[in-house]
Amino acid sequence: MTRLHDVLAEIADEVPAMDLADRAITRHRRRRRITVALTATATVTVALLGVGVGTALSPLPRFRESPITAASQAEPYWWEIKSVPLPDRGAAQVRYAYLGSCAGGAATPDCKGGWRVVTQDGRTYDVVQANGDSAVDTGPLAITPDGRTMAYYNRQKQAFEVRDLKSGKVLTAPLKVLPRQLQGDVFLRLSGNGRYLAFAAFSGGNEPGALVDMHNGRVTTLPADWMPVSVGDDGTVPVANWWDMSSRIRLVSPAGRGRKVTIPEYGQNFSPLAPDGHTMAMVGKATGSGPSWKDSTLLPFDAVTGEIGNRVTVRGLPEGTGASKLGAWLNDTEVTALVRRVDGMGGRPGAKSPEVLYAVDIRTGHARPLATYRPPGLTAALFLPGVVY
């Protein structure tokens, strides 16, 4: 996940003040009756969600026509959705996660905000192990592409934990992380097999990041001010840095660091490493004001040699939409892409449009839809396992 504080600010801006007031009055006059239909059934990654290299994806539901323009007629606030605390063991695989904020003025007095996950069996859980007193105090979350394992920041222990949702087994990283280190841009990545954890924070202190082998406790230092993009099952971490109108990539692993390669494009939205161990891609083309994903182009490149591939335009998307984030690879040539409406709206004030996951061929730009996700209530930010945030 990138820029947690910016995400919270965006959430606060999503719902107009008049809409918030109207809903608060209506909610006071009527009995709460919320029925939530959870249609997202793909399991693919985080960060703030962690991404594993070459991890197979679970079967995806049948795609529905024109879902990206549909708007919910009774969209609740996220805190109106029934939930229970995440159990110590026995939880099903995660479909998706969302970060709820109490900003906007319509929240109930007991609203705290924080992480929730929705599992394959349709249950909604509060990740109490990861949540602080509010969404602002909540640290990052990472989920493996198969939805079986989760990493989060435990404020009481001041350390990251990796939890197997079914067995309840918890591993604690041998690193103390102070809450102040989570105030800037925070990145948490988890390998697909749950063994490796990568963490970095751009908090102004020029502090290096860390790669942790959760099996033996070995810690490998990541370069300061470089963003870990993902973690492979072998511990390989592509890290990215950007400057002026270019980006730099290098591979870091417990065995050492690879050489820096320069990509002649400014960008911050990258894919993880492909199954071949060297191909990556970035989305969008830089403009005078910074990177832009609205042109729906992909630029593949070699993270080892620095060789630049041909930029392709993503084809087959609904009008008014664009590929905004990249995620897990389906094979050596197809990468998943999160597609959103360019205006971000869902057809009525305060409603966000559904987000659709596509498979995109980096050679041709051909896109095919995989699954549709509807934002789980107002003032909540959706995070899909498999997508690099």
Tab-separated table of C-alpha atoms in Angstrom:
chain	number	residue	atom	x	y	z
A	1	MET	CA	0.000	0.000	0.000
A	2	THR	CA	1.201	3.503	-0.729
A	3	ARG	CA	0.415	6.778	1.016
A	4	LEU	CA	-2.025	5.620	3.673
A	5	HIS	CA	-2.665	9.165	4.843
A	6	ASP	CA	-3.498	10.268	1.285
A	7	VAL	CA	-5.987	7.411	0.971
A	8	LEU	CA	-7.749	8.577	4.122
A	9	ALA	CA	-7.907	12.119	2.767
A	10	GLU	CA	-9.427	10.844	-0.468
A	11	ILE	CA	-12.046	8.898	1.489
A	12	ALA	CA	-13.070	12.048	3.331
A	13	ASP	CA	-13.488	13.898	0.035
A	14	GLU	CA	-15.533	11.175	-1.653
A	15	VAL	CA	-18.888	11.858	0.020
A	16	PRO	CA	-20.415	15.345	-0.398
A	17	ALA	CA	-21.365	17.163	2.813
A	18	MET	CA	-25.056	17.386	1.828
A	19	ASP	CA	-25.182	13.669	1.170
A	20	LEU	CA	-23.661	12.962	4.582
A	21	ALA	CA	-26.211	15.177	6.349
A	22	ASP	CA	-29.170	13.724	4.487
A	23	ARG	CA	-28.062	10.205	5.268
A	24	ALA	CA	-27.551	10.991	8.949
A	25	ILE	CA	-31.130	12.359	9.221
A	26	THR	CA	-32.582	9.438	7.319
A	27	ARG	CA	-30.678	6.934	9.414
A	28	HIS	CA	-32.042	8.586	12.613
A	29	ARG	CA	-35.646	8.325	11.399
A	30	ARG	CA	-35.623	4.743	10.274
A	31	ARG	CA	-34.651	1.362	11.591
A	32	ARG	CA	-31.333	0.174	10.269
A	33	ARG	CA	-31.742	-2.586	7.776
A	34	ILE	CA	-28.675	-3.227	5.725
A	35	THR	CA	-28.285	-6.109	3.359
A	36	VAL	CA	-24.928	-6.302	1.670
A	37	ALA	CA	-24.321	-8.352	-1.447
A	38	LEU	CA	-20.707	-9.371	-1.724
A	39	THR	CA	-19.944	-10.106	-5.360
A	40	ALA	CA	-16.179	-10.115	-5.310
A	41	THR	CA	-14.878	-13.673	-5.406
A	42	ALA	CA	-11.405	-13.465	-6.903
A	43	THR	CA	-8.379	-14.215	-4.782
A	44	VAL	CA	-5.412	-12.496	-6.426
A	45	THR	CA	-2.558	-9.390	-4.115
A	46	VAL	CA	-1.331	-5.561	-1.224
A	47	ALA	CA	-0.430	-3.439	-0.053
A	48	LEU	CA	-0.945	-2.429	0.595
A	49	LEU	CA	-1.281	-5.909	-0.353
A	50	GLY	CA	1.581	-8.389	-0.701
A	51	VAL	CA	2.331	-10.044	-4.031
A	52	GLY	CA	4.045	-13.398	-4.568
A	53	VAL	CA	5.889	-14.185	-7.787
A	54	GLY	CA	4.340	-16.881	-9.938
A	55	THR	CA	1.462	-17.625	-7.544
A	56	ALA	CA	-1.516	-19.287	-9.203
A	57	LEU	CA	-4.844	-17.511	-8.840
A	58	SER	CA	-8.054	-19.076	-7.587
A	59	PRO	CA	-10.957	-19.538	-10.033
A	60	LEU	CA	-12.731	-16.276	-10.822
A	61	PRO	CA	-16.470	-15.650	-11.195
A	62	ARG	CA	-18.237	-15.135	-14.496
A	63	PHE	CA	-17.871	-11.564	-15.698
A	64	ARG	CA	-21.016	-9.458	-15.830
A	65	GLU	CA	-21.622	-7.045	-18.672
A	66	SER	CA	-20.952	-3.332	-18.098
A	67	PRO	CA	-20.362	-3.632	-14.336
A	68	ILE	CA	-18.098	-0.625	-14.180
A	69	THR	CA	-20.934	1.808	-14.865
A	70	ALA	CA	-23.406	0.274	-12.437
A	71	ALA	CA	-24.230	2.121	-9.211
A	72	SER	CA	-25.685	0.706	-6.016
A	73	GLN	CA	-29.171	1.982	-5.203
A	74	ALA	CA	-28.773	1.479	-1.443
A	75	GLU	CA	-25.112	1.903	-0.736
A	76	PRO	CA	-24.462	1.859	3.025
A	77	TYR	CA	-21.665	3.351	4.987
A	78	TRP	CA	-19.073	0.732	5.793
A	79	TRP	CA	-19.849	0.859	9.523
A	80	GLU	CA	-23.449	-0.127	8.768
A	81	ILE	CA	-22.216	-3.480	7.471
A	82	LYS	CA	-22.393	-6.214	10.083
A	83	SER	CA	-19.008	-7.542	11.172
A	84	VAL	CA	-17.362	-9.497	13.965
A	85	PRO	CA	-13.749	-9.617	15.181
A	86	LEU	CA	-11.396	-11.827	13.191
A	87	PRO	CA	-11.216	-15.159	15.053
A	88	ASP	CA	-7.961	-16.565	16.353
A	89	ARG	CA	-8.295	-19.481	13.931
A	90	GLY	CA	-10.651	-21.031	11.426
A	91	ALA	CA	-11.210	-18.072	9.097
A	92	ALA	CA	-11.702	-18.756	5.401
A	93	GLN	CA	-9.538	-17.313	2.655
A	94	VAL	CA	-9.757	-13.557	2.134
A	95	ARG	CA	-11.562	-12.217	-0.932
A	96	TYR	CA	-10.628	-8.592	-0.351
A	97	ALA	CA	-9.882	-6.061	2.377
A	98	TYR	CA	-11.019	-2.524	2.974
A	99	LEU	CA	-9.926	0.375	5.134
A	100	GLY	CA	-12.799	2.248	6.724
A	101	SER	CA	-12.626	5.874	7.796
A	102	CYS	CA	-14.926	7.747	10.168
A	103	ALA	CA	-14.271	11.050	8.411
A	104	GLY	CA	-17.098	13.067	6.904
A	105	GLY	CA	-19.342	13.875	9.861
A	106	ALA	CA	-21.947	11.091	9.577
A	107	ALA	CA	-20.139	8.426	11.587
A	108	THR	CA	-21.648	6.945	14.712
A	109	PRO	CA	-20.051	7.984	18.028
A	110	ASP	CA	-18.459	4.567	18.496
A	111	CYS	CA	-16.915	4.475	14.996
A	112	LYS	CA	-13.169	3.843	15.099
A	113	GLY	CA	-12.217	2.951	11.551
A	114	GLY	CA	-9.605	0.459	10.477
A	115	TRP	CA	-9.130	-2.712	8.480
A	116	ARG	CA	-11.785	-5.248	7.604
A	117	VAL	CA	-11.560	-8.362	5.461
A	118	VAL	CA	-14.281	-10.204	3.583
A	119	THR	CA	-13.698	-13.931	3.264
A	120	GLN	CA	-14.688	-16.487	0.653
A	121	ASP	CA	-17.643	-17.624	2.763
A	122	GLY	CA	-19.063	-14.090	2.777
A	123	ARG	CA	-18.167	-13.166	6.352
A	124	THR	CA	-16.911	-9.700	7.243
A	125	TYR	CA	-14.272	-9.451	9.954
A	126	ASP	CA	-12.711	-6.551	11.806
A	127	VAL	CA	-8.954	-7.102	11.888
A	128	VAL	CA	-8.699	-6.028	15.521
A	129	GLN	CA	-5.131	-7.309	15.694
A	130	ALA	CA	-4.103	-4.683	13.140
A	131	ASN	CA	-6.285	-1.726	14.044
A	132	GLY	CA	-5.420	1.278	16.166
A	133	ASP	CA	-7.765	3.740	17.841
A	134	SER	CA	-8.704	5.164	14.430
A	135	ALA	CA	-7.956	4.643	10.744
A	136	VAL	CA	-5.211	7.251	11.037
A	137	ASP	CA	-3.540	5.183	13.783
A	138	THR	CA	-3.854	1.951	11.807
A	139	GLY	CA	-0.798	0.434	10.193
A	140	PRO	CA	-0.456	-1.329	6.843
A	141	LEU	CA	-1.914	-4.695	5.916
A	142	ALA	CA	-0.678	-7.347	3.461
A	143	ILE	CA	-2.429	-10.494	2.254
A	144	THR	CA	-1.031	-13.322	0.167
A	145	PRO	CA	-2.599	-13.846	-3.267
A	146	ASP	CA	-4.347	-17.021	-2.129
A	147	GLY	CA	-5.913	-15.172	0.802
A	148	ARG	CA	-4.649	-17.664	3.361
A	149	THR	CA	-2.046	-15.571	5.162
A	150	MET	CA	-2.032	-11.999	6.432
A	151	ALA	CA	0.614	-9.591	7.723
A	152	TYR	CA	-0.110	-6.527	9.835
A	153	TYR	CA	1.335	-4.191	12.456
A	154	ASN	CA	0.598	-5.057	16.083
A	155	ARG	CA	0.727	-1.784	18.000
A	156	GLN	CA	1.012	-3.460	21.391
A	157	LYS	CA	4.046	-5.480	20.345
A	158	GLN	CA	5.355	-2.695	18.085
A	159	ALA	CA	6.175	-5.365	15.533
A	160	PHE	CA	4.770	-6.958	12.392
A	161	GLU	CA	3.016	-10.297	12.612
A	162	VAL	CA	2.238	-12.903	9.967
A	163	ARG	CA	-0.904	-14.925	10.661
A	164	ASP	CA	-2.210	-18.092	9.018
A	165	LEU	CA	-5.959	-17.499	9.011
A	166	LYS	CA	-6.987	-21.144	9.118
A	167	SER	CA	-4.586	-22.539	11.716
A	168	GLY	CA	-4.172	-19.318	13.669
A	169	LYS	CA	-0.394	-19.700	13.751
A	170	VAL	CA	1.283	-16.336	14.287
A	171	LEU	CA	4.907	-15.432	13.577
A	172	THR	CA	6.339	-12.174	14.940
A	173	ALA	CA	9.056	-10.342	13.023
A	174	PRO	CA	12.218	-9.743	15.082
A	175	LEU	CA	12.142	-5.998	14.409
A	176	LYS	CA	10.794	-3.261	16.629
A	177	VAL	CA	8.885	-0.681	14.613
A	178	LEU	CA	7.766	2.455	16.441
A	179	PRO	CA	4.371	3.997	15.644
A	180	ARG	CA	6.096	7.170	14.421
A	181	GLN	CA	7.685	5.121	11.643
A	182	LEU	CA	4.214	4.516	10.220
A	183	GLN	CA	3.336	8.188	9.792
A	184	GLY	CA	4.707	8.657	6.283
A	185	ASP	CA	4.362	6.595	3.129
A	186	VAL	CA	4.334	3.006	4.335
A	187	PHE	CA	4.873	-0.156	2.290
A	188	LEU	CA	4.323	-3.701	3.542
A	189	ARG	CA	4.736	-6.705	1.228
A	190	LEU	CA	4.297	-10.416	1.894
A	191	SER	CA	5.509	-13.258	-0.303
A	192	GLY	CA	2.964	-15.671	-1.704
A	193	ASN	CA	4.183	-18.475	0.541
A	194	GLY	CA	4.049	-16.245	3.620
A	195	ARG	CA	7.724	-16.708	4.390
A	196	TYR	CA	9.181	-13.298	3.503
A	197	LEU	CA	8.057	-9.899	4.714
A	198	ALA	CA	9.305	-6.586	3.327
A	199	PHE	CA	8.740	-3.250	5.006
A	200	ALA	CA	9.743	0.328	4.232
A	201	ALA	CA	8.523	3.771	5.271
A	202	PHE	CA	9.241	7.173	3.785
A	203	SER	CA	8.940	9.104	7.038
A	204	GLY	CA	11.654	11.691	6.459
A	205	GLY	CA	14.262	9.897	8.528
A	206	ASN	CA	16.120	8.262	5.633
A	207	GLU	CA	15.748	4.932	7.408
A	208	PRO	CA	16.422	1.740	5.442
A	209	GLY	CA	13.742	-0.834	4.879
A	210	ALA	CA	13.942	-4.488	5.854
A	211	LEU	CA	13.348	-7.915	4.346
A	212	VAL	CA	12.575	-10.539	6.996
A	213	ASP	CA	12.716	-14.306	6.629
A	214	MET	CA	9.906	-15.257	9.004
A	215	HIS	CA	11.151	-18.852	9.208
A	216	ASN	CA	14.616	-18.166	10.583
A	217	GLY	CA	14.470	-14.499	11.580
A	218	ARG	CA	17.175	-13.394	9.161
A	219	VAL	CA	16.941	-9.698	8.277
A	220	THR	CA	18.245	-8.207	5.034
A	221	THR	CA	18.513	-4.420	4.789
A	222	LEU	CA	16.674	-2.701	1.959
A	223	PRO	CA	18.022	0.610	0.613
A	224	ALA	CA	16.551	3.745	2.199
A	225	ASP	CA	13.980	5.685	0.179
A	226	TRP	CA	13.362	2.799	-2.204
A	227	MET	CA	9.865	1.317	-2.398
A	228	PRO	CA	9.602	-2.475	-2.157
A	229	VAL	CA	7.249	-3.440	-4.966
A	230	SER	CA	6.689	-7.092	-4.092
A	231	VAL	CA	8.369	-10.140	-2.554
A	232	GLY	CA	8.951	-13.404	-4.364
A	233	ASP	CA	8.725	-16.814	-2.748
A	234	ASP	CA	12.540	-16.945	-2.856
A	235	GLY	CA	12.865	-13.604	-1.058
A	236	THR	CA	13.654	-11.499	-4.130
A	237	VAL	CA	12.393	-7.930	-3.751
A	238	PRO	CA	12.240	-5.485	-6.654
A	239	VAL	CA	12.671	-2.012	-5.170
A	240	ALA	CA	11.844	1.191	-7.026
A	241	ASN	CA	12.918	4.794	-6.834
A	242	TRP	CA	11.905	7.742	-9.014
A	243	TRP	CA	13.589	11.006	-9.819
A	244	ASP	CA	12.755	13.786	-12.282
A	245	MET	CA	11.434	12.012	-15.381
A	246	SER	CA	12.898	8.561	-14.815
A	247	SER	CA	12.585	5.590	-12.484
A	248	ARG	CA	15.164	3.185	-11.119
A	249	ILE	CA	14.736	-0.502	-10.314
A	250	ARG	CA	17.002	-2.990	-8.613
A	251	LEU	CA	16.543	-6.484	-7.234
A	252	VAL	CA	17.418	-7.217	-3.608
A	253	SER	CA	17.457	-10.655	-1.998
A	254	PRO	CA	19.084	-12.421	0.954
A	255	ALA	CA	21.873	-13.309	-1.492
A	256	GLY	CA	22.692	-9.666	-2.281
A	257	ARG	CA	21.720	-6.700	-4.443
A	258	GLY	CA	21.502	-6.506	-8.191
A	259	ARG	CA	22.606	-3.511	-10.206
A	260	LYS	CA	20.426	-0.457	-10.637
A	261	VAL	CA	18.633	-0.119	-13.953
A	262	THR	CA	17.056	3.103	-15.183
A	263	ILE	CA	13.648	3.284	-16.831
A	264	PRO	CA	13.275	6.496	-18.871
A	265	GLU	CA	9.785	7.094	-17.513
A	266	TYR	CA	8.651	8.599	-14.217
A	267	GLY	CA	6.228	6.285	-12.483
A	268	GLN	CA	5.183	4.774	-9.186
A	269	ASN	CA	2.725	2.070	-10.237
A	270	PHE	CA	4.628	-1.113	-11.001
A	271	SER	CA	3.824	-4.779	-11.344
A	272	PRO	CA	5.616	-7.431	-9.315
A	273	LEU	CA	8.213	-9.592	-10.993
A	274	ALA	CA	6.801	-11.937	-13.603
A	275	PRO	CA	7.267	-15.692	-13.173
A	276	ASP	CA	10.386	-15.496	-15.366
A	277	GLY	CA	12.134	-13.575	-12.571
A	278	HIS	CA	13.096	-10.482	-14.568
A	279	THR	CA	10.106	-8.972	-16.407
A	280	MET	CA	8.143	-6.121	-14.861
A	281	ALA	CA	5.755	-3.464	-16.137
A	282	MET	CA	4.636	0.006	-15.182
A	283	VAL	CA	1.292	1.606	-15.881
A	284	GLY	CA	0.662	5.029	-17.372
A	285	LYS	CA	2.797	7.632	-19.068
A	286	ALA	CA	4.341	10.571	-17.221
A	287	THR	CA	2.967	14.040	-17.833
A	288	GLY	CA	4.224	17.471	-16.884
A	289	SER	CA	2.490	17.202	-13.510
A	290	GLY	CA	3.617	13.657	-12.733
A	291	PRO	CA	2.557	10.109	-13.598
A	292	SER	CA	-0.864	9.489	-15.087
A	293	TRP	CA	-2.651	6.166	-15.457
A	294	LYS	CA	-5.588	7.570	-17.373
A	295	ASP	CA	-4.012	6.867	-20.751
A	296	SER	CA	-4.213	3.118	-19.993
A	297	THR	CA	-0.803	2.206	-21.339
A	298	LEU	CA	1.671	-0.368	-20.062
A	299	LEU	CA	5.435	-0.266	-20.419
A	300	PRO	CA	7.157	-3.635	-19.919
A	301	PHE	CA	10.850	-3.749	-19.039
A	302	ASP	CA	13.577	-6.082	-17.859
A	303	ALA	CA	14.451	-5.486	-14.201
A	304	VAL	CA	17.823	-7.233	-14.584
A	305	THR	CA	19.201	-5.780	-17.826
A	306	GLY	CA	17.184	-2.566	-18.051
A	307	GLU	CA	15.961	-3.398	-21.550
A	308	ILE	CA	12.766	-1.484	-22.353
A	309	GLY	CA	9.910	-3.178	-24.171
A	310	ASN	CA	7.258	-1.670	-26.394
A	311	ARG	CA	4.608	0.484	-24.751
A	312	VAL	CA	1.140	-0.918	-25.404
A	313	THR	CA	-2.310	0.568	-24.969
A	314	VAL	CA	-4.729	-1.576	-23.008
A	315	ARG	CA	-7.503	-2.548	-25.408
A	316	GLY	CA	-11.045	-3.641	-24.704
A	317	LEU	CA	-11.866	-1.442	-21.703
A	318	PRO	CA	-15.212	0.342	-21.296
A	319	GLU	CA	-15.232	3.987	-22.338
A	320	GLY	CA	-14.207	6.379	-19.586
A	321	THR	CA	-12.101	3.845	-17.704
A	322	GLY	CA	-8.385	3.226	-17.291
A	323	ALA	CA	-5.940	0.712	-15.857
A	324	SER	CA	-4.755	2.295	-12.608
A	325	LYS	CA	-2.810	-0.437	-10.778
A	326	LEU	CA	-1.056	-3.673	-11.674
A	327	GLY	CA	-1.063	-6.935	-9.795
A	328	ALA	CA	-0.188	-10.603	-9.894
A	329	TRP	CA	0.915	-12.294	-13.100
A	330	LEU	CA	-1.212	-15.074	-14.570
A	331	ASN	CA	1.655	-16.325	-16.727
A	332	ASP	CA	4.798	-14.958	-18.390
A	333	THR	CA	2.880	-12.503	-20.604
A	334	GLU	CA	-0.378	-11.671	-18.800
A	335	VAL	CA	-0.508	-9.360	-15.801
A	336	THR	CA	-3.581	-8.380	-13.833
A	337	ALA	CA	-4.684	-4.743	-13.948
A	338	LEU	CA	-7.186	-2.892	-11.797
A	339	VAL	CA	-9.523	-0.823	-13.987
A	340	ARG	CA	-11.473	2.136	-12.662
A	341	ARG	CA	-13.590	4.924	-14.060
A	342	VAL	CA	-11.435	7.942	-14.780
A	343	ASP	CA	-13.816	10.220	-12.859
A	344	GLY	CA	-14.032	7.729	-10.001
A	345	MET	CA	-17.791	8.108	-9.603
A	346	GLY	CA	-20.510	5.486	-9.705
A	347	GLY	CA	-23.419	7.378	-11.206
A	348	ARG	CA	-24.792	9.331	-8.235
A	349	PRO	CA	-23.417	11.707	-5.571
A	350	GLY	CA	-21.240	9.910	-3.077
A	351	ALA	CA	-21.189	6.598	-4.940
A	352	LYS	CA	-17.965	5.055	-6.155
A	353	SER	CA	-17.928	2.943	-9.271
A	354	PRO	CA	-17.106	-0.752	-9.149
A	355	GLU	CA	-13.516	-1.776	-9.785
A	356	VAL	CA	-12.860	-4.486	-12.343
A	357	LEU	CA	-9.846	-6.748	-12.512
A	358	TYR	CA	-8.575	-7.529	-16.012
A	359	ALA	CA	-5.875	-9.754	-17.435
A	360	VAL	CA	-3.701	-7.774	-19.856
A	361	ASP	CA	-1.269	-9.187	-22.396
A	362	ILE	CA	1.860	-7.021	-22.190
A	363	ARG	CA	2.724	-7.851	-25.811
A	364	THR	CA	-0.535	-6.764	-27.418
A	365	GLY	CA	-2.462	-4.819	-24.776
A	366	HIS	CA	-5.445	-7.161	-25.181
A	367	ALA	CA	-7.501	-7.163	-21.974
A	368	ARG	CA	-10.046	-9.666	-20.750
A	369	PRO	CA	-12.224	-9.174	-17.645
A	370	LEU	CA	-11.725	-11.439	-14.660
A	371	ALA	CA	-13.775	-10.196	-11.723
A	372	THR	CA	-15.771	-7.222	-10.470
A	373	TYR	CA	-15.483	-5.671	-7.023
A	374	ARG	CA	-17.868	-3.101	-5.611
A	375	PRO	CA	-16.529	-0.730	-2.942
A	376	PRO	CA	-17.882	-2.082	0.372
A	377	GLY	CA	-19.783	0.962	1.564
A	378	LEU	CA	-19.138	4.690	1.539
A	379	THR	CA	-15.968	6.135	3.097
A	380	ALA	CA	-14.095	2.861	2.677
A	381	ALA	CA	-11.100	2.199	0.431
A	382	LEU	CA	-10.997	-1.182	-1.303
A	383	PHE	CA	-7.796	-3.248	-1.443
A	384	LEU	CA	-7.509	-6.401	-3.543
A	385	PRO	CA	-5.067	-9.207	-2.865
A	386	GLY	CA	-2.777	-9.345	-5.855
A	387	VAL	CA	-2.744	-5.632	-6.636
A	388	VAL	CA	0.320	-3.505	-5.847
A	389	TYR	CA	-0.844	-0.381	-4.007
